[in-house]
mmCIF file of C-alpha atoms and ligand atoms in Angstrom:
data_model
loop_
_atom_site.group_PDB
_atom_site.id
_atom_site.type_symbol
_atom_site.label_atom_id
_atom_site.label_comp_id
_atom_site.label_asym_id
_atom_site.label_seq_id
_atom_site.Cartn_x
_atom_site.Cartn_y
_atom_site.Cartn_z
ATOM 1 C CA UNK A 203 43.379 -83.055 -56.563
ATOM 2 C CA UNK A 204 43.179 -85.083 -53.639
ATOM 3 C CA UNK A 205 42.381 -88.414 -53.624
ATOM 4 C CA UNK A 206 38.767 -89.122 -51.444
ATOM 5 C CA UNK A 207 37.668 -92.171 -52.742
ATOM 6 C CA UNK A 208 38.537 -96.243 -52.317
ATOM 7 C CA UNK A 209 37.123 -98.951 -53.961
ATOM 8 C CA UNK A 210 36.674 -102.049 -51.433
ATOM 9 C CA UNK A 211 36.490 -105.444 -53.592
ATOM 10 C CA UNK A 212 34.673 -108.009 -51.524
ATOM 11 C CA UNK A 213 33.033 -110.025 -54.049
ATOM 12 C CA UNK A 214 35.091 -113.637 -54.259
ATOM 13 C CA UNK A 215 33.813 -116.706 -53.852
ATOM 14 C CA UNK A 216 36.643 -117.085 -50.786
ATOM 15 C CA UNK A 217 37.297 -120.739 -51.975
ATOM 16 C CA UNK A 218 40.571 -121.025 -49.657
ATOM 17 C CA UNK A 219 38.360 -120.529 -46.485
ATOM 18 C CA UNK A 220 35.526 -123.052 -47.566
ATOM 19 C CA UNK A 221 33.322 -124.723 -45.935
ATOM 20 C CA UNK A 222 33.053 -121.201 -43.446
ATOM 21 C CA UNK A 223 32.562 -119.184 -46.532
ATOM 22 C CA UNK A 224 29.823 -121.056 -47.781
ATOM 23 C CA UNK A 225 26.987 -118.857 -46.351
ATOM 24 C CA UNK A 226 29.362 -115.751 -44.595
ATOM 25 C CA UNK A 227 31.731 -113.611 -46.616
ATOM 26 C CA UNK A 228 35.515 -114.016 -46.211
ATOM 27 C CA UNK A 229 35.346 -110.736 -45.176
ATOM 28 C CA UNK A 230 33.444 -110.740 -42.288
ATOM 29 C CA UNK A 231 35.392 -113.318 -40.569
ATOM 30 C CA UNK A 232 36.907 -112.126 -37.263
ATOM 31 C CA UNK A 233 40.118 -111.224 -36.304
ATOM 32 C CA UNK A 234 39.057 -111.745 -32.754
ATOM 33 C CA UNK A 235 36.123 -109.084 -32.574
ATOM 34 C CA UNK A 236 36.786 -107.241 -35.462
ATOM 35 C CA UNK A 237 36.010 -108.502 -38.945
ATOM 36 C CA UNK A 238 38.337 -108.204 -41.347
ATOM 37 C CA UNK A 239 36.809 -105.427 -43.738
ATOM 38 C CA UNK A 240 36.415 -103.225 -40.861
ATOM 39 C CA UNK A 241 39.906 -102.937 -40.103
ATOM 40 C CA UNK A 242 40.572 -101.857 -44.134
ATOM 41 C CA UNK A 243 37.547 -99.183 -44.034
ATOM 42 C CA UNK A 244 39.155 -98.148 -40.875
ATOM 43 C CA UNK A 245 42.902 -97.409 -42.480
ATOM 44 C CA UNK A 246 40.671 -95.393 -45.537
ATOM 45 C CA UNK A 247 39.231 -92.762 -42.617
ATOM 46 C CA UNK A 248 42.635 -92.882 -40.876
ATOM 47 C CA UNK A 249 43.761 -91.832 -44.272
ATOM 48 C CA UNK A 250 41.845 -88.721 -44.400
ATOM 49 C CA UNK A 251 39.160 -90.618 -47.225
ATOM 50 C CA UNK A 252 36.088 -89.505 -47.393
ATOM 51 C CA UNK A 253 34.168 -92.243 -48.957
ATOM 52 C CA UNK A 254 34.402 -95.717 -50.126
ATOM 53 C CA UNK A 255 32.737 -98.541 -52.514
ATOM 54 C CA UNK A 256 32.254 -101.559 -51.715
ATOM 55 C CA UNK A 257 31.978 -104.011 -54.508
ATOM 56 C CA UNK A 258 29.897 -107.082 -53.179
ATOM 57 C CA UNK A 259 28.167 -109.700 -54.788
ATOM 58 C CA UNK A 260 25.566 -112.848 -53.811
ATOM 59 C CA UNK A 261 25.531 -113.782 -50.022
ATOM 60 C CA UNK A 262 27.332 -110.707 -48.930
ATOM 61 C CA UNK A 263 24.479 -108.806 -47.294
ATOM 62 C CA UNK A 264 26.026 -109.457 -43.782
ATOM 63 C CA UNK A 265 28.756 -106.777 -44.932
ATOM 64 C CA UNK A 266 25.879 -104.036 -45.528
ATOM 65 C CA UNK A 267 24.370 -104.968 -41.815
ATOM 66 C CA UNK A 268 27.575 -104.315 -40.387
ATOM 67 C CA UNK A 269 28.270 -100.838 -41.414
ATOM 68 C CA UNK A 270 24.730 -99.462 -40.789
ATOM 69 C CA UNK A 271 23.022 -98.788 -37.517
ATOM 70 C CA UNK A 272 21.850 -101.159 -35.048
ATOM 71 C CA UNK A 273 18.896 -99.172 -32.975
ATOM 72 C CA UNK A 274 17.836 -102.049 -31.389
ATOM 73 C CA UNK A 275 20.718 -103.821 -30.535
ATOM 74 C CA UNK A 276 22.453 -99.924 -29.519
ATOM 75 C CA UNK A 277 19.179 -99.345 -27.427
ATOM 76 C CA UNK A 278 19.386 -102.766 -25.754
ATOM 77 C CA UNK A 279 23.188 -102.449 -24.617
ATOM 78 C CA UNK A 280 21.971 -98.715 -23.448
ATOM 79 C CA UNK A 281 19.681 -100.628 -21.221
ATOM 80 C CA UNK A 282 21.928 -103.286 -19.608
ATOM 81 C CA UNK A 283 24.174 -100.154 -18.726
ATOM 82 C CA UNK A 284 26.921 -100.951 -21.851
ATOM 83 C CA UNK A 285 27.351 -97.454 -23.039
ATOM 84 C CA UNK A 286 30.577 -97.855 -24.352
ATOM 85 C CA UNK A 287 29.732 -100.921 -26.586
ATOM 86 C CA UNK A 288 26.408 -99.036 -27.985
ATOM 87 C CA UNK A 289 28.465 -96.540 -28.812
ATOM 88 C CA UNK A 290 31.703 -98.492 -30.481
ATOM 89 C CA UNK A 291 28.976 -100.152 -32.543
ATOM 90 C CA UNK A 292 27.723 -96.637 -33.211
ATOM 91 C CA UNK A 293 30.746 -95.802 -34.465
ATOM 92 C CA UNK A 294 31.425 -98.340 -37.151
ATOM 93 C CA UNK A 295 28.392 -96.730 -39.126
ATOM 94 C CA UNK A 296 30.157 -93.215 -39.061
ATOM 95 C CA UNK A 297 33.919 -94.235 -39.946
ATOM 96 C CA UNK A 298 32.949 -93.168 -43.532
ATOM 97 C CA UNK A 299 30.689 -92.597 -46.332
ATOM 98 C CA UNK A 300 30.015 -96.283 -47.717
ATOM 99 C CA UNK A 301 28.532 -97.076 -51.189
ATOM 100 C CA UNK A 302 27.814 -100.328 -52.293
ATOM 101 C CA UNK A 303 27.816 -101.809 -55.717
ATOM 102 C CA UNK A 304 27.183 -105.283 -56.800
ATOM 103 C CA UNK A 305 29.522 -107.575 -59.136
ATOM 104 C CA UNK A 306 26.780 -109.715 -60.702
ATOM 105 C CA UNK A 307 29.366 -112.368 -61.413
ATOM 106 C CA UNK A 308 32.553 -113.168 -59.737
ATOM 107 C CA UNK A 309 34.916 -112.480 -63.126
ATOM 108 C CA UNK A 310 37.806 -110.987 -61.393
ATOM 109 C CA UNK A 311 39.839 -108.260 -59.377
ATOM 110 C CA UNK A 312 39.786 -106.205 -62.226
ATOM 111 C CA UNK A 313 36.286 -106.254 -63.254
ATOM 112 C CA UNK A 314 35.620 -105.506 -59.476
ATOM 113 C CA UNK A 315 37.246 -102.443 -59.860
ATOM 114 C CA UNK A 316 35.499 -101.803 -63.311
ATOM 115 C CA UNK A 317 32.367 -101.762 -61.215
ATOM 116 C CA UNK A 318 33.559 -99.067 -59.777
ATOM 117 C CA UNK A 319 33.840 -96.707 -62.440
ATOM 118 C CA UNK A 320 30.484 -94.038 -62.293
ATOM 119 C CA UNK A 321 31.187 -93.840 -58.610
ATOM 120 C CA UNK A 322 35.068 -93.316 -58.974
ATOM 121 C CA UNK A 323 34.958 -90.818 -62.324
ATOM 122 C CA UNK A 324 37.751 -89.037 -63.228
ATOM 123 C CA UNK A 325 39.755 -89.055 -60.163
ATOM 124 C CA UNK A 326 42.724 -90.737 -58.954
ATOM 125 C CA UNK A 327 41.051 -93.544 -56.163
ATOM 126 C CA UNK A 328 42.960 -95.976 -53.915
ATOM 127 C CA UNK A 329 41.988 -99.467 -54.117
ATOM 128 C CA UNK A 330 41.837 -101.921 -51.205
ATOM 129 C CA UNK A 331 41.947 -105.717 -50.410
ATOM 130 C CA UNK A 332 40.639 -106.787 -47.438
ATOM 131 C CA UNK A 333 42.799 -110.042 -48.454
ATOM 132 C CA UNK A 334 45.724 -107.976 -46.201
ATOM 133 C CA UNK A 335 45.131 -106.250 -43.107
ATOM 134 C CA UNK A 336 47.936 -103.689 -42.064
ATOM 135 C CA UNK A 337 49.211 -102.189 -38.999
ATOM 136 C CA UNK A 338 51.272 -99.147 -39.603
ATOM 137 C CA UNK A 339 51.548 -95.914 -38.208
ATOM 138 C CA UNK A 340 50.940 -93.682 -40.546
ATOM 139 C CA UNK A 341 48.764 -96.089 -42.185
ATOM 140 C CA UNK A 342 49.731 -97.897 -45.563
ATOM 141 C CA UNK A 343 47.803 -96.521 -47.355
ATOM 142 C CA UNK A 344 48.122 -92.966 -45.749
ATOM 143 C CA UNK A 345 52.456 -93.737 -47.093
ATOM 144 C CA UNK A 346 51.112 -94.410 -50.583
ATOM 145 C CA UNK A 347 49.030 -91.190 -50.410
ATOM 146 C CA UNK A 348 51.821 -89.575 -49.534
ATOM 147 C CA UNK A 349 54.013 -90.867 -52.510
ATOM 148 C CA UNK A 350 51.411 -89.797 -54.972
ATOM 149 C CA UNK A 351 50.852 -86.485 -53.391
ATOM 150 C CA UNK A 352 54.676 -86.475 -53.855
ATOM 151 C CA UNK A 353 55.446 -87.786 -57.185
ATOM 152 C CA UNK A 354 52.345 -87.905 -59.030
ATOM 153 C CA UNK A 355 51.018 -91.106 -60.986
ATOM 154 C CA UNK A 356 50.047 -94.034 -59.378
ATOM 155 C CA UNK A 357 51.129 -96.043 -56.802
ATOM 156 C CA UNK A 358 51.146 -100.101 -55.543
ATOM 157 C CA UNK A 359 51.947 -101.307 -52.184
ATOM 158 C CA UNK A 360 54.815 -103.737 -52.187
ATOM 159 C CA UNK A 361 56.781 -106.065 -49.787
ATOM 160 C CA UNK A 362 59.755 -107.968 -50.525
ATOM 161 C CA UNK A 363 59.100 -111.519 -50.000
ATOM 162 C CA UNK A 364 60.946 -114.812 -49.783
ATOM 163 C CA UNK A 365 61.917 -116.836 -53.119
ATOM 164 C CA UNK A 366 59.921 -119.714 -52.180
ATOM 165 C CA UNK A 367 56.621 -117.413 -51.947
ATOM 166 C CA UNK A 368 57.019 -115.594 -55.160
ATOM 167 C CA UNK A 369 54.512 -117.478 -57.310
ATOM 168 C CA UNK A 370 51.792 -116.455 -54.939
ATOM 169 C CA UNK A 371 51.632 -112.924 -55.771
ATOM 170 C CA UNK A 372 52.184 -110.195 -58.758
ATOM 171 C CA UNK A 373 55.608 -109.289 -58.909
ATOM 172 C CA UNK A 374 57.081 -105.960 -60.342
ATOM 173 C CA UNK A 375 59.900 -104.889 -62.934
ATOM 174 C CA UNK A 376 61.095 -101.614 -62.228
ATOM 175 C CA UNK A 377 64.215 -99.242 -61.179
ATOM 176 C CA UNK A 378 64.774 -97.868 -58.203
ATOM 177 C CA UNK A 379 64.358 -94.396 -57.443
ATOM 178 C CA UNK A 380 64.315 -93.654 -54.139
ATOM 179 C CA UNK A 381 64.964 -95.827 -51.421
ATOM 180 C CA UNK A 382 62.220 -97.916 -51.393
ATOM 181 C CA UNK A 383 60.454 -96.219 -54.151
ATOM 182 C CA UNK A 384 60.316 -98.197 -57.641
ATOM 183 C CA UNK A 385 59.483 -96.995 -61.192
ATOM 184 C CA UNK A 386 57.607 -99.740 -62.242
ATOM 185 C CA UNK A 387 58.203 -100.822 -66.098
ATOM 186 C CA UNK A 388 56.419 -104.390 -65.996
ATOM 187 C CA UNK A 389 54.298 -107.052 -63.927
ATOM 188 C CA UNK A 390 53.740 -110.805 -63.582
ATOM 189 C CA UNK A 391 51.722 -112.343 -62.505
ATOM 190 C CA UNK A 392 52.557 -115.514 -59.917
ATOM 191 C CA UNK A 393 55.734 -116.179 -61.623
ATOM 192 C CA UNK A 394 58.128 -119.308 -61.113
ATOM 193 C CA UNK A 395 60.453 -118.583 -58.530
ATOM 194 C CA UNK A 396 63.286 -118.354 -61.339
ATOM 195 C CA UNK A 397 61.323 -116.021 -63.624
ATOM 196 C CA UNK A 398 60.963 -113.755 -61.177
ATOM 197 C CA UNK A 399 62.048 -110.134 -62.184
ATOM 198 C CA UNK A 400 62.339 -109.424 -58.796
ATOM 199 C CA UNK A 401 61.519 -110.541 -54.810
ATOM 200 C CA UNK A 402 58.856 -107.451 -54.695
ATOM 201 C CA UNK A 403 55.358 -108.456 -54.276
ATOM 202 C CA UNK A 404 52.052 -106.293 -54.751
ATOM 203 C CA UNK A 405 49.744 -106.458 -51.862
ATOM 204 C CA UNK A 406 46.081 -105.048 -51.631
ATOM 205 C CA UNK A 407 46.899 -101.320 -51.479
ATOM 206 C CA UNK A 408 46.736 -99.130 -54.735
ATOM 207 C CA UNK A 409 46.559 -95.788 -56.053
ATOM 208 C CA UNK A 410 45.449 -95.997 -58.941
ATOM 209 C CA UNK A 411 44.688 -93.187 -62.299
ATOM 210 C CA UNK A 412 41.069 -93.648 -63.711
ATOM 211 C CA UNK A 413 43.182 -94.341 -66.654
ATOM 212 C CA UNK A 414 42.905 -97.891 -65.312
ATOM 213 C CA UNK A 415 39.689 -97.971 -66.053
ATOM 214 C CA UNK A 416 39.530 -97.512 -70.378
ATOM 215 C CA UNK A 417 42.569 -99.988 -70.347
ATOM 216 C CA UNK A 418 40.416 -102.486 -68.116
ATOM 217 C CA UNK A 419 36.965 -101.870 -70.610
ATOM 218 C CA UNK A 420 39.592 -103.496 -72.949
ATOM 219 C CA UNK A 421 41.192 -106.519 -71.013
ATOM 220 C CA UNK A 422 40.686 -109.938 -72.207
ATOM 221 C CA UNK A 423 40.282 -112.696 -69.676
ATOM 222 C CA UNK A 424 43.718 -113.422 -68.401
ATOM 223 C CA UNK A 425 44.763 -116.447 -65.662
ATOM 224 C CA UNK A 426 41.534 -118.458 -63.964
ATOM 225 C CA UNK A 427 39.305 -116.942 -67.260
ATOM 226 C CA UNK A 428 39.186 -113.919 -64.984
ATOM 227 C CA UNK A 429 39.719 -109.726 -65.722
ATOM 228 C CA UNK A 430 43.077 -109.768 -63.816
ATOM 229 C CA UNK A 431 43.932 -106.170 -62.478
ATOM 230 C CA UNK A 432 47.953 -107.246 -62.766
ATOM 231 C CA UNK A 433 46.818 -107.511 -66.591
ATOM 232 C CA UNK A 434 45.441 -103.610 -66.526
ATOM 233 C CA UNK A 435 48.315 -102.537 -64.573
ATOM 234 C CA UNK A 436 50.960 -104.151 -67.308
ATOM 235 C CA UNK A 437 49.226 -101.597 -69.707
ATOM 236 C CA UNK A 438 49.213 -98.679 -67.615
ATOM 237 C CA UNK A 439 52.392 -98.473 -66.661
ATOM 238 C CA UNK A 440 53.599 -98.471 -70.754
ATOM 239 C CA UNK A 441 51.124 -95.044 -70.725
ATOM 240 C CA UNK A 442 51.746 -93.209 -66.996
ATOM 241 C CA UNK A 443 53.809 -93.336 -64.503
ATOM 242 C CA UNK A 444 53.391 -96.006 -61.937
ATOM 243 C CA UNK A 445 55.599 -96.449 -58.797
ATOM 244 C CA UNK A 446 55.789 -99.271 -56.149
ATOM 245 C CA UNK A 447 56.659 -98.546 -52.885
ATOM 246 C CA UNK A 448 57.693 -100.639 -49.850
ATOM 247 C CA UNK A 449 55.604 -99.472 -47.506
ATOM 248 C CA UNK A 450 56.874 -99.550 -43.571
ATOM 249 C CA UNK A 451 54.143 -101.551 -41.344
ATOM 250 C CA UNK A 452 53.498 -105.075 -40.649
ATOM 251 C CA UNK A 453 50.822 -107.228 -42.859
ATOM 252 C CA UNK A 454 48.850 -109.962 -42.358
ATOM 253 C CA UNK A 455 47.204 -112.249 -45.028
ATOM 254 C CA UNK A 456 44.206 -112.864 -44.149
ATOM 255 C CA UNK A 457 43.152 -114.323 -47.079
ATOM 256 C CA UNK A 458 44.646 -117.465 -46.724
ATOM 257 C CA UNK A 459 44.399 -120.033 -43.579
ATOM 258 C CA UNK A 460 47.670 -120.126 -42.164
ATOM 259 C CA UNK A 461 48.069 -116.413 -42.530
ATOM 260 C CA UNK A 462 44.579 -115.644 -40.643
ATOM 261 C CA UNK A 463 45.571 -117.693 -37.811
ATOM 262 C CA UNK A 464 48.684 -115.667 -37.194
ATOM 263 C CA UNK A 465 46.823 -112.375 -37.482
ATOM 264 C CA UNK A 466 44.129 -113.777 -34.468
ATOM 265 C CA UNK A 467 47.512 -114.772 -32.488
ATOM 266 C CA UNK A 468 49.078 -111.159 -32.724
ATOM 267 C CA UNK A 469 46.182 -109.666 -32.391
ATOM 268 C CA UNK A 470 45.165 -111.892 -29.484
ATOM 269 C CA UNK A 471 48.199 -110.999 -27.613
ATOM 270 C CA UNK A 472 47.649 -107.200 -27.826
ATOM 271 C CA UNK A 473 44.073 -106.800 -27.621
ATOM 272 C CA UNK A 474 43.040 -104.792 -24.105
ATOM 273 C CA UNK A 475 40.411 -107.291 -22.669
ATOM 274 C CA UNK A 476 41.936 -111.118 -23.513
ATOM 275 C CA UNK A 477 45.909 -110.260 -24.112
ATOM 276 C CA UNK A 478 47.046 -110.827 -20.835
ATOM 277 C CA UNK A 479 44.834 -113.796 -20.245
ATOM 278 C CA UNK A 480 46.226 -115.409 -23.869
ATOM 279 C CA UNK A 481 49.717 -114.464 -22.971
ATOM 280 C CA UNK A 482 49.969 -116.814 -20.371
ATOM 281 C CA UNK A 483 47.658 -119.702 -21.929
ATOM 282 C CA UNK A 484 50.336 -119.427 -24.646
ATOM 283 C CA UNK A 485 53.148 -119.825 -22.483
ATOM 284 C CA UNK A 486 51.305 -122.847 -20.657
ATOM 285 C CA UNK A 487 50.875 -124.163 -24.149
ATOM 286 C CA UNK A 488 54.610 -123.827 -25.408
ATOM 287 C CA UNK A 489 55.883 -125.167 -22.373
ATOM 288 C CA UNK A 490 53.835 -128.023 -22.530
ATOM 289 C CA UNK A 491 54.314 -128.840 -26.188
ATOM 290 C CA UNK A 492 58.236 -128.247 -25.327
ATOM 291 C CA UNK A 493 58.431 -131.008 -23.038
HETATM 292 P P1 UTP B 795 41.026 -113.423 -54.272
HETATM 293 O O1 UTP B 795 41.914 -113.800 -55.351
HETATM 294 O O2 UTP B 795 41.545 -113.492 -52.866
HETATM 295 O O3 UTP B 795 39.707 -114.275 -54.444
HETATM 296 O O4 UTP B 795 40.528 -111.950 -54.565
HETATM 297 P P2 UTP B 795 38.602 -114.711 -53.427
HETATM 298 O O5 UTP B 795 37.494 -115.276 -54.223
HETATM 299 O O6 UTP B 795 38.209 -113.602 -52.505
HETATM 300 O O7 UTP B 795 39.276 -115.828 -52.500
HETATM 301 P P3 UTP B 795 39.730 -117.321 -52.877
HETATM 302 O O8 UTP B 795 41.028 -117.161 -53.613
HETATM 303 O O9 UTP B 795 38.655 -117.955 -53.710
HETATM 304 O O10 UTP B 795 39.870 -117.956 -51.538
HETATM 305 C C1 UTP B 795 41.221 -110.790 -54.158
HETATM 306 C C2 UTP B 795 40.214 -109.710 -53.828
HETATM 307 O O11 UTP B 795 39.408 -109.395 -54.949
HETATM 308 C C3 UTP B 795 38.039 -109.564 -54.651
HETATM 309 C C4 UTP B 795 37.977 -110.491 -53.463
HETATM 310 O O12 UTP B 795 36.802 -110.284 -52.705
HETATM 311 C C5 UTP B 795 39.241 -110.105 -52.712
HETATM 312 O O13 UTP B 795 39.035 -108.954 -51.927
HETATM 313 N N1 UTP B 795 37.360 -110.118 -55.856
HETATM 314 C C6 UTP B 795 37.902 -111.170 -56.514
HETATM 315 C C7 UTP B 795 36.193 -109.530 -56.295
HETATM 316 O O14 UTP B 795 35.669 -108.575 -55.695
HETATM 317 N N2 UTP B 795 35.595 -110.059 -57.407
HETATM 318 C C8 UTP B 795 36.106 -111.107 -58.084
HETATM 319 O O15 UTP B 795 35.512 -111.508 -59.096
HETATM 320 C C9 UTP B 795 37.292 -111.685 -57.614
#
């Protein structure tokens, strides 16, 4: 069957972007014009999904607000003669079927995506962090579609990484089977760089069985005292098959300060109304800090 549903997990606490989280949701914070979580329910239509969960949690109304009409603010631009804004705004409330659930406490990734279970069933679902926005043609997730469709099973987004940034992230154990297409036969979980079992890192795209869902019923509190998803996915791929694949695209993590900055850059620099205009401050700016 095909998969039509993703589950959206947008209930942290966003400690890494404090004091701005404090009353706004990580995921709402711009890159440029666009917030974050709008570029990751974007990729799910552009994927051929038909509708998505997202998980939320305390202080995260603003997400709700955004996806659902404006009239007033739509009738207002109407009036000034901005058609083509009224309507772009329109058209964030249609991208998809949205559903939202709420994670009463903050105890995890996986116990996010436990909250998703009576909406999900017993389907295969994909599974997406707004932590890492993607540009990729076809979309990322659209390429781990694809695999699944292909091979079956389930299927995580990776990227090779450098050494030094290994302990950040989940890493995966596996064999390769294609060219760029791992079995995967075991995880950890921010590893020392010399533990490593390899230099492939999981990033917030999944396909995932609803399997995932008994084994996470039964995880104990891993890392932080939360339900760690990495934990689940240890267990599942002992039981089905689970692949990795290096997906072809660019990623930004947004999820971190350094990494959001860079996105606004790049995305500064090709966006249709400021790029050209940011181009050249940039250039003023690198010539002036080169001399
Ligand atoms: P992060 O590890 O990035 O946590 O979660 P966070 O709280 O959002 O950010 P920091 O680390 O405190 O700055 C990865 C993803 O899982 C979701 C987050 O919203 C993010 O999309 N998540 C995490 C939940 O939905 N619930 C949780 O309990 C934890």
């Amino acid at each position: 069957m095909r998969v039509r549903k993703a589950v959206i997990p947008a209930a942290g606490l966003g400690t890494r972007f404090l004091p701005a989280t404090k009353a706004q949701p990580k995921e709402m914070l711009p890159l440029v014009d666009k917030p974050a979580i709008q570029f990751i329910v974007e990729e799910a239509a552009a994927s051929g999904l038909e509708s998505a969960l997202i998980v939320t949690g305390r202080g995260k109304r603003a997400i709700e607000d955004h996806f659902d009409r404006a009239p007033e603010l739509e009738r207002f631009l109407k009036e000034k003669g901005q058609e083509k804004l009224a309507e772009e705004l329109q058209r964030i409330s249609e991208l998809l079927s949205l559903h939202y659930v709420r994670q009463k406490e903050p105890k995890g990734l996986g116990h996010a995506v436990l909250c998703a279970q009576d909406f999900v069933g017993e389907e295969f679902f994909a599974v997406m962090l707004g932590d890492d926005v993607i540009e990729a043609d076809p979309p990322a997730l659209r390429q781990l579609l694809d695999v699944h469709e292909h091979r079956g099973g389930s299927v995580l987004a990776v990227l090779e990484v450098p050494r030094e940034e290994l302990g950040r992230y989940g890493i995966i154990e596996g064999e390769e089977v294609e060219r760029g297409l791992w079995r995967v036969r075991d995880l950890v979980e921010k590893p020392r760089p010399e533990e490593a079992p390899s230099n492939l890192a999981v990033i917030g795209r999944y396909v995932l069985s609803p399997t995932i869902f008994e084994i996470l019923r039964e995880t104990k509190p891993g890392r932080g005292g939360e339900i760690q998803l990495t934990d689940a996915l240890r267990v599942l791929c002992q039981e089905e098959p689970l692949y990795a694949y290096a997906f072809r695209g660019q990623r930004y993590d947004v999820g971190e300060k350094l990494g959001y900055v860079v996105a606004t850059v790049e995305l500064a620099l090709r966006h249709p109304e400021i790029g050209e205009d940011f181009r050249a401050y940039l250039r003023g700016l690198c010539a002036k800090l080169g001399s």
